[in-house]
Amino acid sequence: MPDSSTGSTGNTGNAEGTERTERTEESAAARPSRRAVLAATTAVTTALAAGTTAHAAGTSGALAGPASPDDRRLRALLSRMTLEEKVGQLFVMRVYGHSATEPDQADIDANLEEIGVRTAAELLEKYRVGGIIYFTWAHNTRDPHQIASLSNGIQQASLGLPRGLPVLISTDQEHGAVARVGAPATLFPGAMAVGAGGSRSDARALGRIAGRELRALGIRQDYAPVADVNVNPANPVIGVRSFGSEPRAVARLVAAEAAGFRQSGVAATAKHFPGHGDTAVDSHTGFPVITHSREQWERLDAPPFRAAIAAGIDSIMTAHLMVPALDASEDPATLSRPILTGILREELGYDGVVVTDSLGMEGVRTKYGDDRVPVLALKAGVDQLLNPPSLDVAWNAVLKAVRDGELTEARLDESILRVLRLKAGLGLFEDPYASPGGVDRTVGTRAHRAAADRIAERSTTLLVNEGRVLPLSRRRQPRLLVVGADPASPSGTTGPPTGVLAGALGELGFTATALSTGTAPSAATIDRAVTAAGEADAVVVGTYNVTATSSQRTLVERLLATGRPVVAVAIRNPYDVAHLPAVPAYLATYSWTDVELRAAARVIAGRVEPRGTLPVPVQRADDPAAVLYPVGHGLTY
């Protein structure tokens, strides 16, 4: 989410040679000399002559207490800001383009239409925003060197302004189904896959390695890990983005991943408070209501957030949903003072940064207009206002609220000080820049990719293996047909899933043919798959969110009728197996990214044993009150 998942992923489509030329030119322009860096940051470094780097060394999120010398220096910076600059520091905004100063014309046009500026540099000059969020669909993330150059251009533009401050650059790099930075950066299995592996060490390694790569790109805040406990199989927005359905298990993995990020010097973000795991409504398009009692919330939803706070989480993201048991006003949690101040701040003792989910999402816009939402969020206790649909409307609304007395300047100072503490702890006042050498040494290294492969192998879950269909043998079943759903691949992965699986099986010695049948195969498509199965020794079929009426069921049933061994792979939700009880062998990968599909291929081929266990229960399709496979179920060879 913040999405932050609003919008679709996109590619720039530029030729490789053009991208290389642009990257070289921008890198030279955006990566200033050491002398230029020092000149641009003179005012800041003077005020922070003894600035802290404690965050990178592994201290907690609330790293500068009210009496610390660094706090006094940050307060001195704060005292020199104009009111307009203070308002800007509260916002984290999207901006289109691969360059801070010279984006493509289409991105200039999009910026003018949505923000009223041409470039990221103009955005910073006009609004003095404290943060910028990267999206694939905004063309911010073409390749590692371009991302680092964009980050440097943003920092240079901001620090070159009067009283300029470093920018906190963020993104949604959850891994699995949600990622903004793609290959050649290392892509890990998603949260539910990590939950299936059950290893805190793996979760910590994921955070540490992913954080190092993000930091090398100039990204210092990641909107991960997801701390929601997914207790609703019909959840359309969280699902496999959650570590699982057991609060204590989710809490352990959230704390471990956050610790890994902290070791890397990147701010982790636990989301979405007070919990988004039990909803059948997507807050991007509707307004969910969580009907948990206060006792249920304490037992189911609160533990991961408590664990994150105890682990020193740097930021917590709010959820655009209603929880009547926590606030009877029917306001979304993002705008609820009883939830954000009463529970999060006062009861749970959290004093780090609170960031909203994207303010462009329907869940927060249902009850109030876009001019009221940012003001009410600040009154509730929020510190960062993420991605409003109209920055001009939101920025001016906050400014007006202060001038009219609805918000005090002291209230703004409270949030800005938290953000400045975070920036200081992340080392942004010392050196906010990325280096090309750091990108080459860190991003997508062989060691990092090997770690991702090992974690994926430990997460792959064997749910069914009747008659020991698996593993398949290159001698007995050399010819494989790989069919199934081919949803759009998550950002930066190769895809499509059938092609990735077939390619991986081919590398393992099989002759594998891919045939995409889609998420809703037609009768003609099913006939083609059945005919192709007649030429194969075994069939591997990828399923994606199968329902009782899905034609994916017909496809699988027709393939089973051919008499060929059929291996099904649930490439998203593990719940698919309940709708296909006749399949003799079923694996769950929890996402359709390359790293998880390649691991599934190694399990299918018997190169590694399946070791994952279900982190969520699978209910019976004909009786949802009965459990077909419980938490902890998982077979091996």
Coordinates of N, CA, C and O in Angstrom, one line a residue, residues 60-161:
S60 N 17.8 2.6 18.2 CA 16.4 2.5 17.9 C 15.9 3.7 17.2 O 16.6 4.7 17.0
G61 N 14.6 3.6 16.8 CA 14.0 4.7 16.0 C 14.0 6.0 16.7 O 14.2 7.1 16.1
A62 N 13.6 6.1 18.0 CA 13.6 7.3 18.7 C 15.0 7.6 19.2 O 15.3 7.5 20.4
L63 N 15.8 8.0 18.3 CA 17.2 8.0 18.6 C 17.7 9.3 19.1 O 18.9 9.4 19.5
A64 N 16.9 10.4 19.1 CA 17.4 11.6 19.7 C 16.4 12.1 20.7 O 15.3 12.6 20.4
G65 N 16.7 11.9 22.0 CA 15.7 12.2 23.1 C 15.6 13.7 23.2 O 16.5 14.5 22.7
P66 N 14.6 14.2 23.9 CA 14.4 15.6 24.0 C 15.6 16.4 24.7 O 15.7 17.6 24.4
A67 N 16.4 15.8 25.4 CA 17.5 16.5 26.1 C 18.8 16.4 25.4 O 19.8 16.9 25.8
S68 N 18.9 15.7 24.2 CA 20.1 15.4 23.6 C 20.7 16.6 22.9 O 20.0 17.5 22.5
P69 N 22.0 16.8 22.8 CA 22.6 17.9 22.1 C 22.2 17.9 20.6 O 21.9 19.0 20.1
D70 N 22.0 16.8 20.0 CA 21.5 16.8 18.6 C 20.1 17.3 18.5 O 19.8 18.0 17.5
D71 N 19.3 17.1 19.5 CA 18.0 17.6 19.4 C 18.0 19.1 19.5 O 17.2 19.8 18.8
R72 N 18.9 19.7 20.3 CA 19.0 21.2 20.3 C 19.4 21.7 19.0 O 18.9 22.8 18.6
R73 N 20.3 21.0 18.3 CA 20.7 21.5 17.0 C 19.6 21.4 16.0 O 19.4 22.3 15.1
L74 N 18.8 20.3 16.1 CA 17.7 20.2 15.2 C 16.6 21.2 15.4 O 16.0 21.8 14.5
R75 N 16.4 21.5 16.7 CA 15.5 22.6 17.0 C 16.0 24.0 16.5 O 15.2 24.8 16.1
A76 N 17.3 24.1 16.5 CA 17.8 25.4 15.9 C 17.5 25.4 14.4 O 17.2 26.5 13.9
L77 N 17.7 24.3 13.7 CA 17.3 24.3 12.3 C 15.8 24.6 12.1 O 15.4 25.4 11.3
L78 N 15.0 24.0 13.0 CA 13.6 24.2 12.9 C 13.2 25.7 13.1 O 12.3 26.2 12.5
S79 N 13.9 26.3 14.0 CA 13.6 27.7 14.4 C 13.9 28.7 13.2 O 13.3 29.8 13.2
R80 N 14.7 28.3 12.3 CA 15.0 29.2 11.2 C 14.1 28.9 9.9 O 14.2 29.6 9.0
M81 N 13.2 27.9 10.0 CA 12.3 27.7 8.9 C 11.2 28.7 8.9 O 10.7 29.1 9.9
T82 N 10.8 29.0 7.7 CA 9.6 29.8 7.5 C 8.4 28.9 7.7 O 8.5 27.6 7.7
L83 N 7.2 29.4 7.9 CA 6.0 28.6 8.1 C 5.8 27.8 6.8 O 5.4 26.6 6.9
E84 N 6.0 28.4 5.6 CA 5.8 27.6 4.4 C 6.7 26.4 4.3 O 6.3 25.4 3.8
E85 N 8.0 26.7 4.7 CA 8.9 25.6 4.7 C 8.5 24.4 5.7 O 8.7 23.3 5.4
K86 N 8.0 24.8 6.8 CA 7.6 23.8 7.8 C 6.4 23.0 7.2 O 6.4 21.7 7.3
V87 N 5.5 23.6 6.5 CA 4.4 22.9 6.0 C 4.9 21.9 4.9 O 4.5 20.7 4.9
G88 N 5.8 22.3 4.1 CA 6.4 21.4 3.1 C 7.1 20.2 3.7 O 7.0 19.1 3.1
Q89 N 7.8 20.4 4.8 CA 8.5 19.3 5.4 C 7.6 18.1 5.8 O 8.0 17.0 6.0
L90 N 6.3 18.4 6.0 CA 5.3 17.4 6.4 C 4.9 16.4 5.3 O 4.3 15.4 5.5
F91 N 5.2 16.8 4.0 CA 4.7 16.1 2.9 C 5.7 15.2 2.2 O 6.9 15.5 2.2
V92 N 5.3 14.0 1.8 CA 6.1 13.0 1.0 C 5.3 12.9 -0.3 O 4.1 12.5 -0.3
M93 N 5.9 13.3 -1.4 CA 5.2 13.4 -2.7 C 5.8 12.6 -3.8 O 7.0 12.4 -3.9
R94 N 4.9 12.1 -4.7 CA 5.3 11.5 -5.9 C 5.8 12.6 -6.9 O 5.4 13.7 -6.8
V95 N 6.6 12.2 -7.8 CA 7.0 13.1 -8.9 C 7.4 12.2 -10.1 O 8.0 11.1 -9.9
Y96 N 7.0 12.5 -11.3 CA 7.3 11.7 -12.5 C 8.7 12.0 -13.0 O 9.1 13.2 -13.0
G97 N 9.3 11.0 -13.5 CA 10.6 11.1 -14.2 C 11.7 10.4 -13.7 O 11.8 10.1 -12.5
H98 N 12.7 10.1 -14.6 CA 13.9 9.4 -14.2 C 15.0 10.4 -13.8 O 16.0 9.9 -13.3
S99 N 14.8 11.7 -14.0 CA 15.8 12.7 -13.7 C 15.2 13.8 -12.8 O 14.0 14.1 -13.0
A100 N 15.9 14.4 -11.9 CA 15.4 15.4 -11.1 C 15.3 16.7 -11.9 O 14.5 17.6 -11.5
T101 N 16.0 16.9 -12.9 CA 16.0 18.1 -13.7 C 15.6 18.0 -15.2 O 15.2 19.0 -15.8
E102 N 15.8 16.8 -15.8 CA 15.6 16.6 -17.2 C 14.8 15.4 -17.5 O 15.3 14.4 -18.1
P103 N 13.6 15.3 -16.9 CA 12.7 14.1 -17.2 C 12.3 14.1 -18.7 O 12.4 15.1 -19.4
D104 N 11.7 13.0 -19.1 CA 11.2 12.9 -20.5 C 10.0 13.8 -20.6 O 9.3 14.2 -19.6
Q105 N 9.6 14.2 -21.8 CA 8.5 15.2 -22.0 C 7.2 14.7 -21.4 O 6.4 15.4 -20.8
A106 N 6.9 13.4 -21.6 CA 5.7 12.8 -21.1 C 5.6 13.0 -19.6 O 4.5 13.2 -19.0
D107 N 6.7 12.8 -18.9 CA 6.8 13.0 -17.4 C 6.6 14.5 -17.0 O 6.0 14.8 -16.0
I108 N 7.2 15.3 -17.8 CA 7.0 16.8 -17.6 C 5.5 17.1 -17.7 O 5.0 17.8 -16.8
D109 N 4.9 16.6 -18.7 CA 3.4 16.8 -18.9 C 2.6 16.3 -17.7 O 1.7 16.9 -17.2
A110 N 3.0 15.1 -17.2 CA 2.3 14.5 -16.1 C 2.5 15.3 -14.8 O 1.5 15.6 -14.1
N111 N 3.7 15.8 -14.6 CA 4.0 16.7 -13.5 C 3.2 18.0 -13.5 O 2.6 18.4 -12.5
L112 N 3.1 18.6 -14.7 CA 2.4 19.8 -14.8 C 0.9 19.6 -14.6 O 0.3 20.4 -13.9
E113 N 0.4 18.5 -15.1 CA -1.0 18.2 -14.9 C -1.4 17.9 -13.4 O -2.4 18.4 -12.9
E114 N -0.6 17.1 -12.7 CA -0.9 16.7 -11.4 C -0.4 17.6 -10.3 O -1.0 17.6 -9.2
I115 N 0.8 18.2 -10.5 CA 1.5 18.9 -9.4 C 1.7 20.4 -9.7 O 1.9 21.2 -8.8
G116 N 1.6 20.7 -11.0 CA 1.8 22.1 -11.4 C 3.3 22.5 -11.5 O 3.6 23.7 -11.5
V117 N 4.2 21.6 -11.6 CA 5.6 21.8 -11.7 C 6.1 20.9 -12.9 O 5.4 19.9 -13.2
R118 N 7.3 21.2 -13.4 CA 7.8 20.4 -14.5 C 8.7 19.2 -14.0 O 8.7 18.2 -14.6
T119 N 9.4 19.4 -12.9 CA 10.5 18.5 -12.5 C 10.5 18.3 -10.9 O 9.8 19.1 -10.2
A120 N 11.2 17.3 -10.5 CA 11.4 17.2 -9.0 C 12.1 18.4 -8.4 O 11.7 18.8 -7.3
A121 N 13.0 19.0 -9.2 CA 13.7 20.2 -8.6 C 12.7 21.3 -8.4 O 12.8 22.0 -7.4
E122 N 11.8 21.5 -9.4 CA 10.8 22.5 -9.2 C 9.8 22.2 -8.1 O 9.4 23.1 -7.4
L123 N 9.5 20.9 -7.9 CA 8.6 20.5 -6.8 C 9.3 20.9 -5.5 O 8.6 21.5 -4.6
L124 N 10.5 20.7 -5.4 CA 11.2 21.0 -4.1 C 11.3 22.5 -3.9 O 11.1 23.1 -2.8
E125 N 11.6 23.3 -5.0 CA 11.7 24.7 -4.9 C 10.3 25.4 -4.5 O 10.2 26.3 -3.7
K126 N 9.2 24.8 -5.1 CA 7.9 25.4 -4.8 C 7.3 25.0 -3.5 O 6.8 25.9 -2.8
Y127 N 7.5 23.8 -3.1 CA 6.7 23.3 -2.0 C 7.7 22.9 -0.8 O 7.2 22.6 0.3
R128 N 9.0 22.8 -1.0 CA 9.9 22.4 0.0 C 9.5 21.1 0.7 O 9.6 21.0 2.0
V129 N 9.1 20.1 0.0 CA 8.6 18.9 0.6 C 9.8 18.2 1.3 O 10.9 18.2 0.9
G130 N 9.4 17.5 2.4 CA 10.4 16.8 3.2 C 10.8 15.4 2.6 O 11.8 14.9 3.0
G131 N 9.9 14.9 1.8 CA 10.2 13.5 1.3 C 9.6 13.4 -0.1 O 8.7 14.1 -0.6
I132 N 10.2 12.4 -0.8 CA 9.7 12.0 -2.2 C 9.6 10.5 -2.2 O 10.5 9.8 -1.7
I133 N 8.5 10.0 -2.8 CA 8.3 8.5 -2.9 C 8.5 8.1 -4.3 O 8.1 8.8 -5.3
Y134 N 9.2 7.0 -4.5 CA 9.5 6.5 -5.9 C 8.5 5.4 -6.2 O 8.1 4.6 -5.4
F135 N 8.0 5.5 -7.5 CA 7.1 4.5 -8.1 C 7.7 4.0 -9.4 O 8.3 4.8 -10.1
T136 N 7.4 2.8 -9.8 CA 7.7 2.3 -11.1 C 6.9 3.0 -12.1 O 7.5 3.5 -13.2
W137 N 5.6 3.2 -11.9 CA 4.8 3.8 -12.9 C 5.0 5.3 -13.1 O 4.6 5.9 -14.1
A138 N 5.7 5.9 -12.1 CA 6.1 7.3 -12.3 C 7.5 7.4 -13.0 O 8.0 8.5 -13.1
H139 N 8.0 6.2 -13.4 CA 9.3 6.2 -14.2 C 10.5 6.6 -13.4 O 11.4 7.2 -13.9
N140 N 10.4 6.4 -12.0 CA 11.5 6.7 -11.2 C 12.6 5.6 -11.1 O 13.7 5.9 -10.6
T141 N 12.2 4.4 -11.5 CA 13.1 3.3 -11.2 C 13.4 2.4 -12.4 O 13.1 1.3 -12.5
R142 N 14.2 3.0 -13.3 CA 14.6 2.3 -14.5 C 15.7 1.3 -14.2 O 15.6 0.1 -14.7
D143 N 16.7 1.7 -13.6 CA 17.9 0.8 -13.3 C 18.7 1.4 -12.2 O 18.5 2.6 -11.8
P144 N 19.5 0.6 -11.5 CA 20.2 1.1 -10.3 C 21.0 2.4 -10.5 O 20.8 3.3 -9.6
H145 N 21.7 2.6 -11.5 CA 22.5 3.8 -11.6 C 21.6 5.0 -11.9 O 21.9 6.1 -11.4
Q146 N 20.6 4.8 -12.6 CA 19.6 5.9 -12.9 C 18.9 6.3 -11.6 O 18.7 7.5 -11.3
I147 N 18.5 5.3 -10.7 CA 17.9 5.6 -9.5 C 18.8 6.4 -8.6 O 18.4 7.4 -7.9
A148 N 20.1 6.0 -8.5 CA 21.0 6.7 -7.7 C 21.2 8.1 -8.2 O 21.3 9.1 -7.4
S149 N 21.3 8.3 -9.5 CA 21.4 9.6 -10.0 C 20.2 10.5 -9.7 O 20.4 11.7 -9.5
L150 N 19.0 9.9 -9.9 CA 17.8 10.7 -9.5 C 17.9 11.1 -8.0 O 17.5 12.2 -7.7
S151 N 18.2 10.2 -7.2 CA 18.3 10.5 -5.7 C 19.3 11.6 -5.5 O 19.0 12.6 -4.8
N152 N 20.5 11.6 -6.2 CA 21.5 12.6 -6.0 C 21.0 14.0 -6.5 O 21.2 15.0 -5.9
G153 N 20.3 13.9 -7.7 CA 19.7 15.1 -8.2 C 18.7 15.8 -7.3 O 18.6 17.0 -7.1
I154 N 17.9 14.9 -6.7 CA 16.9 15.4 -5.7 C 17.6 16.1 -4.5 O 17.2 17.2 -4.1
Q155 N 18.6 15.4 -4.0 CA 19.3 16.0 -2.8 C 20.0 17.3 -3.2 O 20.0 18.2 -2.4
Q156 N 20.6 17.3 -4.3 CA 21.3 18.5 -4.7 C 20.4 19.7 -4.9 O 20.7 20.8 -4.5
A157 N 19.2 19.4 -5.5 CA 18.2 20.4 -5.7 C 17.7 21.0 -4.4 O 17.6 22.2 -4.2
S158 N 17.5 20.1 -3.4 CA 16.9 20.6 -2.1 C 18.0 21.3 -1.3 O 17.7 22.4 -0.8
L159 N 19.2 20.8 -1.3 CA 20.3 21.4 -0.5 C 20.7 22.7 -1.1 O 21.3 23.5 -0.4
G160 N 20.5 22.9 -2.4 CA 20.9 24.2 -3.0 C 19.9 25.3 -2.7 O 20.2 26.4 -3.1
L161 N 18.8 25.0 -2.1 CA 17.8 26.1 -1.7 C 18.2 26.8 -0.5 O 19.0 26.2 0.4

